[in-house]
Amino acid sequence: MTDDIAAGTPASDTSPPADGYVGDPAVRAEWDNRYADRERLWSGRPNGALVAEVAAAGLTPGRVLDVGCGEGADAVWLAGEGWDVTALEVSGVALERAAGHARDAGVDIHWVHATLTEAALAAGSFDLVSAQYPALQRTPDASAERALLSAVAVGGVLLLVHHAGMESQQVDESGFDPADYVWPSMVMALLDDDWVVEVDEQRPRVAPDGGAGAHHTDDVVLRARRLR
């Protein structure tokens, strides 16, 4: 990862960024509240699809962007595997926890406190962009989808994993509307001849025990490599 991140200089491994959040304050507040409601929201272990796909693709550790890093399990695992990790998250509460886990594991991670579309990451900076079950807001100009693709270096890989079936759900009593969010099919629709799709499938989820979202049983996995 290069150091030119428009959202600010990445923080050291020992602490999350100072309060320089870049993005919609309402989005930050929503996710801060979710994390504050529980001592630990997720399982604390890396997502199974990430571990499986890194192995299946034979990826050599390089620069990786962890989109929506949460409490840091994926970022810490990737750093332990030798990756140069930049971890992006909207929740300051989650970043505090993630930084603590990184300290405990003795790994270096660059933290970015921002939404993906506002972080203004340098184009083509990452050998792997990992987005595991991201809550990316849908916009008419497909800004989140384009930000994911833009971040991938030539020869690099985009790995996008989501819960199967959510895209077609009806609006529920909590107000969740799938039309508000980005799904793998929307990213797939933007891939052109500069990309080759290596995986596009639904499969049983390899889920860590415990944590929110453990009830989901199947994943949609999109893995695409940028050719030029």
Coordinates of C-alpha atoms in Angstrom, one line a residue:
M1 CA 0.0 0.0 0.0
T2 CA 1.3 3.4 -0.9
D3 CA 1.2 6.2 1.7
D4 CA -0.9 8.6 -0.3
I5 CA -4.4 8.2 1.2
A6 CA -6.4 11.3 0.8
A7 CA -8.3 10.5 4.0
G8 CA -5.1 11.1 5.9
T9 CA -1.9 9.4 6.8
P10 CA -2.5 5.9 8.0
A11 CA -2.2 5.4 11.7
S12 CA 0.4 3.2 13.3
D13 CA -0.2 -0.3 14.4
T14 CA -0.6 0.7 18.0
S15 CA -3.7 2.9 17.8
P16 CA -6.6 3.6 15.5
P17 CA -6.7 7.0 13.7
A18 CA -7.3 10.1 15.7
D19 CA -10.8 11.5 15.3
G20 CA -10.4 12.4 11.6
Y21 CA -13.4 10.4 10.3
V22 CA -14.2 11.1 6.7
G23 CA -17.8 10.2 5.6
D24 CA -21.4 10.6 6.6
P25 CA -21.7 11.2 10.4
A26 CA -25.0 9.3 10.4
V27 CA -23.4 6.2 9.1
R28 CA -20.7 6.4 11.7
A29 CA -23.2 6.9 14.5
E30 CA -25.3 3.9 13.3
W31 CA -22.3 1.5 13.4
D32 CA -20.9 3.0 16.6
N33 CA -24.2 2.2 18.3
R34 CA -24.2 -1.3 16.9
Y35 CA -20.8 -2.0 18.3
A36 CA -21.4 -0.3 21.6
D37 CA -24.4 -2.5 22.3
R38 CA -22.1 -5.5 22.6
E39 CA -18.7 -6.2 24.1
R40 CA -17.9 -8.2 20.9
L41 CA -20.1 -8.1 17.8
W42 CA -18.3 -10.7 15.7
S43 CA -16.6 -14.0 16.3
G44 CA -13.0 -12.8 16.6
R45 CA -11.9 -15.3 13.9
P46 CA -11.2 -14.6 10.2
N47 CA -14.0 -15.2 7.7
G48 CA -13.9 -18.6 6.2
A49 CA -14.4 -17.5 2.6
L50 CA -11.4 -15.1 2.9
V51 CA -9.1 -17.8 4.2
A52 CA -10.3 -20.3 1.6
E53 CA -10.0 -17.9 -1.4
V54 CA -6.6 -16.6 -0.5
A55 CA -5.4 -20.3 -0.5
A56 CA -7.3 -21.3 -3.6
A57 CA -6.0 -18.3 -5.6
G58 CA -2.4 -19.0 -4.5
L59 CA -2.0 -15.3 -3.6
T60 CA 1.4 -14.1 -2.6
P61 CA 1.3 -11.6 0.3
G62 CA 1.4 -8.0 -0.9
R63 CA -0.7 -5.0 -0.2
V64 CA -4.3 -5.6 0.9
L65 CA -7.3 -3.4 1.6
D66 CA -9.8 -4.8 4.2
V67 CA -13.0 -3.0 3.5
G68 CA -15.2 -2.7 6.6
C69 CA -12.7 -4.3 8.9
G70 CA -15.0 -4.3 11.9
E71 CA -13.2 -5.6 15.0
G72 CA -10.2 -6.6 12.9
A73 CA -10.2 -10.4 12.7
D74 CA -9.5 -10.5 9.0
A75 CA -7.0 -7.7 9.1
V76 CA -5.0 -9.4 12.0
W77 CA -5.1 -12.7 10.2
L78 CA -3.9 -11.2 6.9
A79 CA -1.1 -9.3 8.7
G80 CA 0.0 -12.5 10.4
E81 CA 0.2 -14.2 7.0
G82 CA 2.6 -11.5 5.8
W83 CA 0.3 -9.0 4.1
D84 CA 0.8 -5.2 4.3
V85 CA -2.7 -4.4 5.6
T86 CA -4.8 -1.3 5.3
A87 CA -8.0 -1.7 7.2
L88 CA -10.9 0.7 6.5
E89 CA -13.9 1.1 8.9
V90 CA -16.6 3.6 9.6
S91 CA -17.0 2.8 13.3
G92 CA -14.6 4.3 15.7
V93 CA -15.7 1.9 18.4
A94 CA -14.8 -1.0 16.1
L95 CA -11.4 0.5 15.2
E96 CA -10.5 0.8 18.9
R97 CA -11.2 -2.9 19.4
A98 CA -9.4 -3.8 16.1
A99 CA -6.3 -1.9 17.2
G100 CA -6.3 -3.7 20.5
H101 CA -6.4 -7.1 18.8
A102 CA -3.6 -6.0 16.5
R103 CA -1.5 -5.0 19.5
D104 CA -2.2 -8.4 21.2
A105 CA -1.2 -10.2 18.0
G106 CA 2.0 -8.1 17.5
V107 CA 1.1 -7.1 14.0
D108 CA 1.3 -3.8 12.1
I109 CA -1.9 -2.5 10.4
H110 CA -2.7 0.8 8.8
W111 CA -6.1 2.1 10.0
V112 CA -8.4 4.3 7.9
H113 CA -11.5 5.8 9.6
A114 CA -13.7 6.6 6.6
T115 CA -16.4 5.3 4.3
L116 CA -15.0 3.6 1.2
T117 CA -16.3 6.3 -1.2
E118 CA -14.9 9.2 0.9
A119 CA -11.5 7.6 1.7
A120 CA -10.1 8.5 -1.7
L121 CA -7.6 5.7 -1.7
A122 CA -5.0 5.9 -4.4
A123 CA -6.1 4.0 -7.5
G124 CA -4.5 0.7 -8.3
S125 CA -2.8 0.5 -4.8
F126 CA -3.7 -3.0 -3.7
D127 CA -2.9 -6.6 -4.7
L128 CA -6.0 -7.8 -2.9
V129 CA -9.2 -5.9 -2.0
S130 CA -11.2 -7.9 0.4
A131 CA -14.8 -7.0 1.2
Q132 CA -16.4 -9.5 3.4
Y133 CA -20.2 -8.9 3.8
P134 CA -19.8 -5.1 3.4
A135 CA -22.6 -2.7 4.1
L136 CA -21.9 -0.4 1.1
Q137 CA -24.5 2.2 0.3
R138 CA -25.9 2.1 -3.2
T139 CA -25.9 5.3 -5.2
P140 CA -27.1 6.2 -8.8
D141 CA -23.5 6.6 -10.0
A142 CA -22.3 3.2 -8.5
S143 CA -19.6 5.1 -6.5
A144 CA -19.0 2.2 -4.0
E145 CA -18.7 -0.4 -6.7
R146 CA -16.3 1.8 -8.7
A147 CA -14.2 2.5 -5.6
L148 CA -13.8 -1.2 -5.0
L149 CA -12.6 -1.8 -8.6
S150 CA -10.4 1.3 -8.7
A151 CA -8.4 0.2 -5.6
V152 CA -7.2 -3.1 -7.3
A153 CA -3.7 -3.0 -8.8
V154 CA -3.1 -4.6 -12.2
G155 CA -2.6 -8.3 -11.6
G156 CA -4.5 -7.9 -8.3
V157 CA -7.7 -9.5 -7.0
L158 CA -11.0 -8.3 -5.8
L159 CA -12.7 -10.7 -3.4
L160 CA -16.3 -9.8 -2.6
V161 CA -18.3 -12.1 -0.3
H162 CA -21.9 -11.6 0.8
H163 CA -24.8 -13.5 2.3
A164 CA -26.8 -15.4 -0.3
G165 CA -30.4 -14.4 -0.7
M166 CA -30.2 -10.9 0.9
E167 CA -30.4 -9.1 -2.3
S168 CA -33.9 -10.4 -3.0
Q169 CA -35.3 -9.9 0.5
Q170 CA -38.3 -7.7 1.2
V171 CA -38.1 -4.6 3.4
D172 CA -38.4 -5.8 6.9
E173 CA -39.7 -4.3 10.2
S174 CA -36.2 -3.0 11.1
G175 CA -36.2 -0.9 7.9
F176 CA -33.6 -3.0 6.1
D177 CA -34.1 -2.5 2.3
P178 CA -31.8 -4.5 0.0
A179 CA -32.3 -1.8 -2.6
D180 CA -30.2 0.5 -0.4
Y181 CA -27.0 -1.6 -0.6
V182 CA -24.4 -2.9 -3.1
W183 CA -24.4 -6.6 -3.9
P184 CA -21.9 -8.8 -5.8
S185 CA -24.2 -8.8 -8.9
M186 CA -23.8 -5.1 -9.2
V187 CA -20.1 -5.2 -9.1
M188 CA -20.1 -8.1 -11.5
A189 CA -22.1 -6.0 -14.0
L190 CA -19.3 -3.4 -14.1
L191 CA -16.5 -5.8 -15.0
D192 CA -15.2 -5.3 -18.5
D193 CA -12.4 -6.8 -20.6
D194 CA -9.9 -5.4 -18.1
W195 CA -11.0 -8.2 -15.7
V196 CA -11.2 -12.0 -15.6
V197 CA -13.7 -13.6 -13.3
E198 CA -12.1 -16.5 -11.5
V199 CA -15.0 -17.3 -9.1
D200 CA -18.7 -16.4 -9.3
E201 CA -20.7 -18.8 -7.3
Q202 CA -23.0 -19.5 -4.3
R203 CA -21.7 -22.0 -1.8
P204 CA -22.2 -23.2 1.8
R205 CA -20.8 -20.7 4.2
V206 CA -17.7 -21.6 6.3
A207 CA -18.8 -19.6 9.3
P208 CA -16.8 -18.9 12.5
D209 CA -18.8 -20.0 15.6
G210 CA -20.7 -17.2 17.3
G211 CA -21.0 -13.5 16.4
A212 CA -23.7 -11.6 14.6
G213 CA -24.6 -13.1 11.2
A214 CA -23.9 -16.7 12.3
H215 CA -27.4 -17.7 11.1
H216 CA -26.5 -17.2 7.5
T217 CA -25.8 -20.5 5.8
D218 CA -24.7 -19.7 2.2
D219 CA -22.3 -17.2 0.6
V220 CA -22.1 -15.5 -2.7
V221 CA -18.5 -15.3 -3.7
L222 CA -17.0 -13.1 -6.4
R223 CA -13.3 -13.3 -7.1
A224 CA -12.0 -11.3 -10.1
R225 CA -8.5 -10.5 -11.3
R226 CA -7.6 -7.2 -12.9
L227 CA -5.7 -7.8 -16.2
R228 CA -4.8 -4.2 -17.1

